[in-house]
Amino acid sequence: MTHFKTLDSRGQHFGEICDLALRELKKIKIDGILEIILDNKRNISDAVKAWAKSHGHQFSDSESGNSLIRIFIRKCKD
């Protein structure tokens, strides 16, 4: 298991992002970080943050640039 993983989900739909994020979170230790990269033009970052919280994880931080948004989720439970 690792403490940090990156999921590049540009071009994916919300449901696909959630499925991929669940798989990646299983590979991360508790208190580890999953970085999710999203398309800036399809800003679904609020939905991803709410999804993470509803699954018992914590939104840690986000950064946005011209073409992408980076969200950092802290794994809080298995």
PDB file of C-alpha atoms in Angstrom:
ATOM      1  CA  MET A   1       0.000   0.000   0.000  1.00  0.00           C
ATOM      2  CA  THR A   2       1.097   3.533  -0.643  1.00  0.00           C
ATOM      3  CA  HIS A   3       0.555   6.958   0.912  1.00  0.00           C
ATOM      4  CA  PHE A   4      -0.072   8.897  -2.316  1.00  0.00           C
ATOM      5  CA  LYS A   5      -1.650   8.102  -5.688  1.00  0.00           C
ATOM      6  CA  THR A   6      -2.745  10.223  -8.618  1.00  0.00           C
ATOM      7  CA  LEU A   7      -5.884   9.556 -10.642  1.00  0.00           C
ATOM      8  CA  ASP A   8      -6.037  11.417 -13.964  1.00  0.00           C
ATOM      9  CA  SER A   9      -9.745  11.411 -14.694  1.00  0.00           C
ATOM     10  CA  ARG A  10      -9.860  14.027 -17.447  1.00  0.00           C
ATOM     11  CA  GLY A  11     -12.468  13.070 -20.017  1.00  0.00           C
ATOM     12  CA  GLN A  12     -14.317  10.754 -17.603  1.00  0.00           C
ATOM     13  CA  HIS A  13     -17.918  11.085 -16.450  1.00  0.00           C
ATOM     14  CA  PHE A  14     -18.751  11.536 -12.768  1.00  0.00           C
ATOM     15  CA  GLY A  15     -19.787   7.895 -12.270  1.00  0.00           C
ATOM     16  CA  GLU A  16     -16.582   6.638 -13.866  1.00  0.00           C
ATOM     17  CA  ILE A  17     -14.503   8.964 -11.690  1.00  0.00           C
ATOM     18  CA  CYS A  18     -16.191   7.626  -8.557  1.00  0.00           C
ATOM     19  CA  ASP A  19     -15.610   3.995  -9.587  1.00  0.00           C
ATOM     20  CA  LEU A  20     -11.946   4.659 -10.385  1.00  0.00           C
ATOM     21  CA  ALA A  21     -11.447   6.634  -7.173  1.00  0.00           C
ATOM     22  CA  LEU A  22     -12.869   3.795  -5.066  1.00  0.00           C
ATOM     23  CA  ARG A  23     -10.426   1.355  -6.670  1.00  0.00           C
ATOM     24  CA  GLU A  24      -7.480   3.689  -6.111  1.00  0.00           C
ATOM     25  CA  LEU A  25      -8.455   4.466  -2.512  1.00  0.00           C
ATOM     26  CA  LYS A  26      -8.256   0.742  -1.721  1.00  0.00           C
ATOM     27  CA  LYS A  27      -4.553   0.894  -2.656  1.00  0.00           C
ATOM     28  CA  ILE A  28      -3.817   3.786  -0.274  1.00  0.00           C
ATOM     29  CA  LYS A  29      -3.085   3.575   3.455  1.00  0.00           C
ATOM     30  CA  ILE A  30      -5.345   5.370   5.919  1.00  0.00           C
ATOM     31  CA  ASP A  31      -4.338   9.062   6.112  1.00  0.00           C
ATOM     32  CA  GLY A  32      -2.868   8.748   2.602  1.00  0.00           C
ATOM     33  CA  ILE A  33      -3.796  11.138  -0.190  1.00  0.00           C
ATOM     34  CA  LEU A  34      -5.531  10.523  -3.513  1.00  0.00           C
ATOM     35  CA  GLU A  35      -4.976  13.315  -6.026  1.00  0.00           C
ATOM     36  CA  ILE A  36      -7.787  13.467  -8.588  1.00  0.00           C
ATOM     37  CA  ILE A  37      -7.185  15.479 -11.758  1.00  0.00           C
ATOM     38  CA  LEU A  38     -10.357  16.831 -13.394  1.00  0.00           C
ATOM     39  CA  ASP A  39     -11.130  18.814 -16.546  1.00  0.00           C
ATOM     40  CA  ASN A  40     -11.485  22.503 -15.777  1.00  0.00           C
ATOM     41  CA  LYS A  41     -14.121  22.968 -18.474  1.00  0.00           C
ATOM     42  CA  ARG A  42     -16.312  20.253 -16.915  1.00  0.00           C
ATOM     43  CA  ASN A  43     -16.053  21.465 -13.349  1.00  0.00           C
ATOM     44  CA  ILE A  44     -17.504  18.695 -11.234  1.00  0.00           C
ATOM     45  CA  SER A  45     -15.114  19.263  -8.346  1.00  0.00           C
ATOM     46  CA  ASP A  46     -17.910  20.077  -5.859  1.00  0.00           C
ATOM     47  CA  ALA A  47     -19.646  16.807  -6.724  1.00  0.00           C
ATOM     48  CA  VAL A  48     -16.400  14.835  -6.281  1.00  0.00           C
ATOM     49  CA  LYS A  49     -15.753  16.536  -2.927  1.00  0.00           C
ATOM     50  CA  ALA A  50     -19.286  15.691  -1.741  1.00  0.00           C
ATOM     51  CA  TRP A  51     -18.882  12.108  -2.958  1.00  0.00           C
ATOM     52  CA  ALA A  52     -15.622  11.705  -1.005  1.00  0.00           C
ATOM     53  CA  LYS A  53     -17.215  13.066   2.162  1.00  0.00           C
ATOM     54  CA  SER A  54     -20.223  10.764   1.776  1.00  0.00           C
ATOM     55  CA  HIS A  55     -17.813   7.793   1.674  1.00  0.00           C
ATOM     56  CA  GLY A  56     -16.111   8.834   4.908  1.00  0.00           C
ATOM     57  CA  HIS A  57     -13.062  10.569   3.434  1.00  0.00           C
ATOM     58  CA  GLN A  58     -11.870  14.124   3.898  1.00  0.00           C
ATOM     59  CA  PHE A  59     -11.366  16.817   1.293  1.00  0.00           C
ATOM     60  CA  SER A  60      -7.852  18.109   1.858  1.00  0.00           C
ATOM     61  CA  ASP A  61      -7.112  20.779  -0.767  1.00  0.00           C
ATOM     62  CA  SER A  62      -7.567  21.783  -4.393  1.00  0.00           C
ATOM     63  CA  GLU A  63      -5.689  23.706  -7.049  1.00  0.00           C
ATOM     64  CA  SER A  64      -6.981  24.957 -10.373  1.00  0.00           C
ATOM     65  CA  GLY A  65      -5.105  25.931 -13.492  1.00  0.00           C
ATOM     66  CA  ASN A  66      -6.012  26.821 -17.043  1.00  0.00           C
ATOM     67  CA  SER A  67      -6.915  23.328 -18.175  1.00  0.00           C
ATOM     68  CA  LEU A  68      -7.268  21.207 -15.038  1.00  0.00           C
ATOM     69  CA  ILE A  69      -8.354  21.037 -11.422  1.00  0.00           C
ATOM     70  CA  ARG A  70      -6.448  18.989  -8.854  1.00  0.00           C
ATOM     71  CA  ILE A  71      -8.386  17.737  -5.815  1.00  0.00           C
ATOM     72  CA  PHE A  72      -6.690  16.056  -2.875  1.00  0.00           C
ATOM     73  CA  ILE A  73      -8.698  13.549  -0.831  1.00  0.00           C
ATOM     74  CA  ARG A  74      -7.416  12.153   2.485  1.00  0.00           C
ATOM     75  CA  LYS A  75      -8.409   8.542   3.082  1.00  0.00           C
ATOM     76  CA  CYS A  76     -10.043   8.280   6.504  1.00  0.00           C
ATOM     77  CA  LYS A  77     -11.268   4.685   6.555  1.00  0.00           C
ATOM     78  CA  ASP A  78     -10.970   1.374   4.717  1.00  0.00           C
TER      79      ASP A  78
END
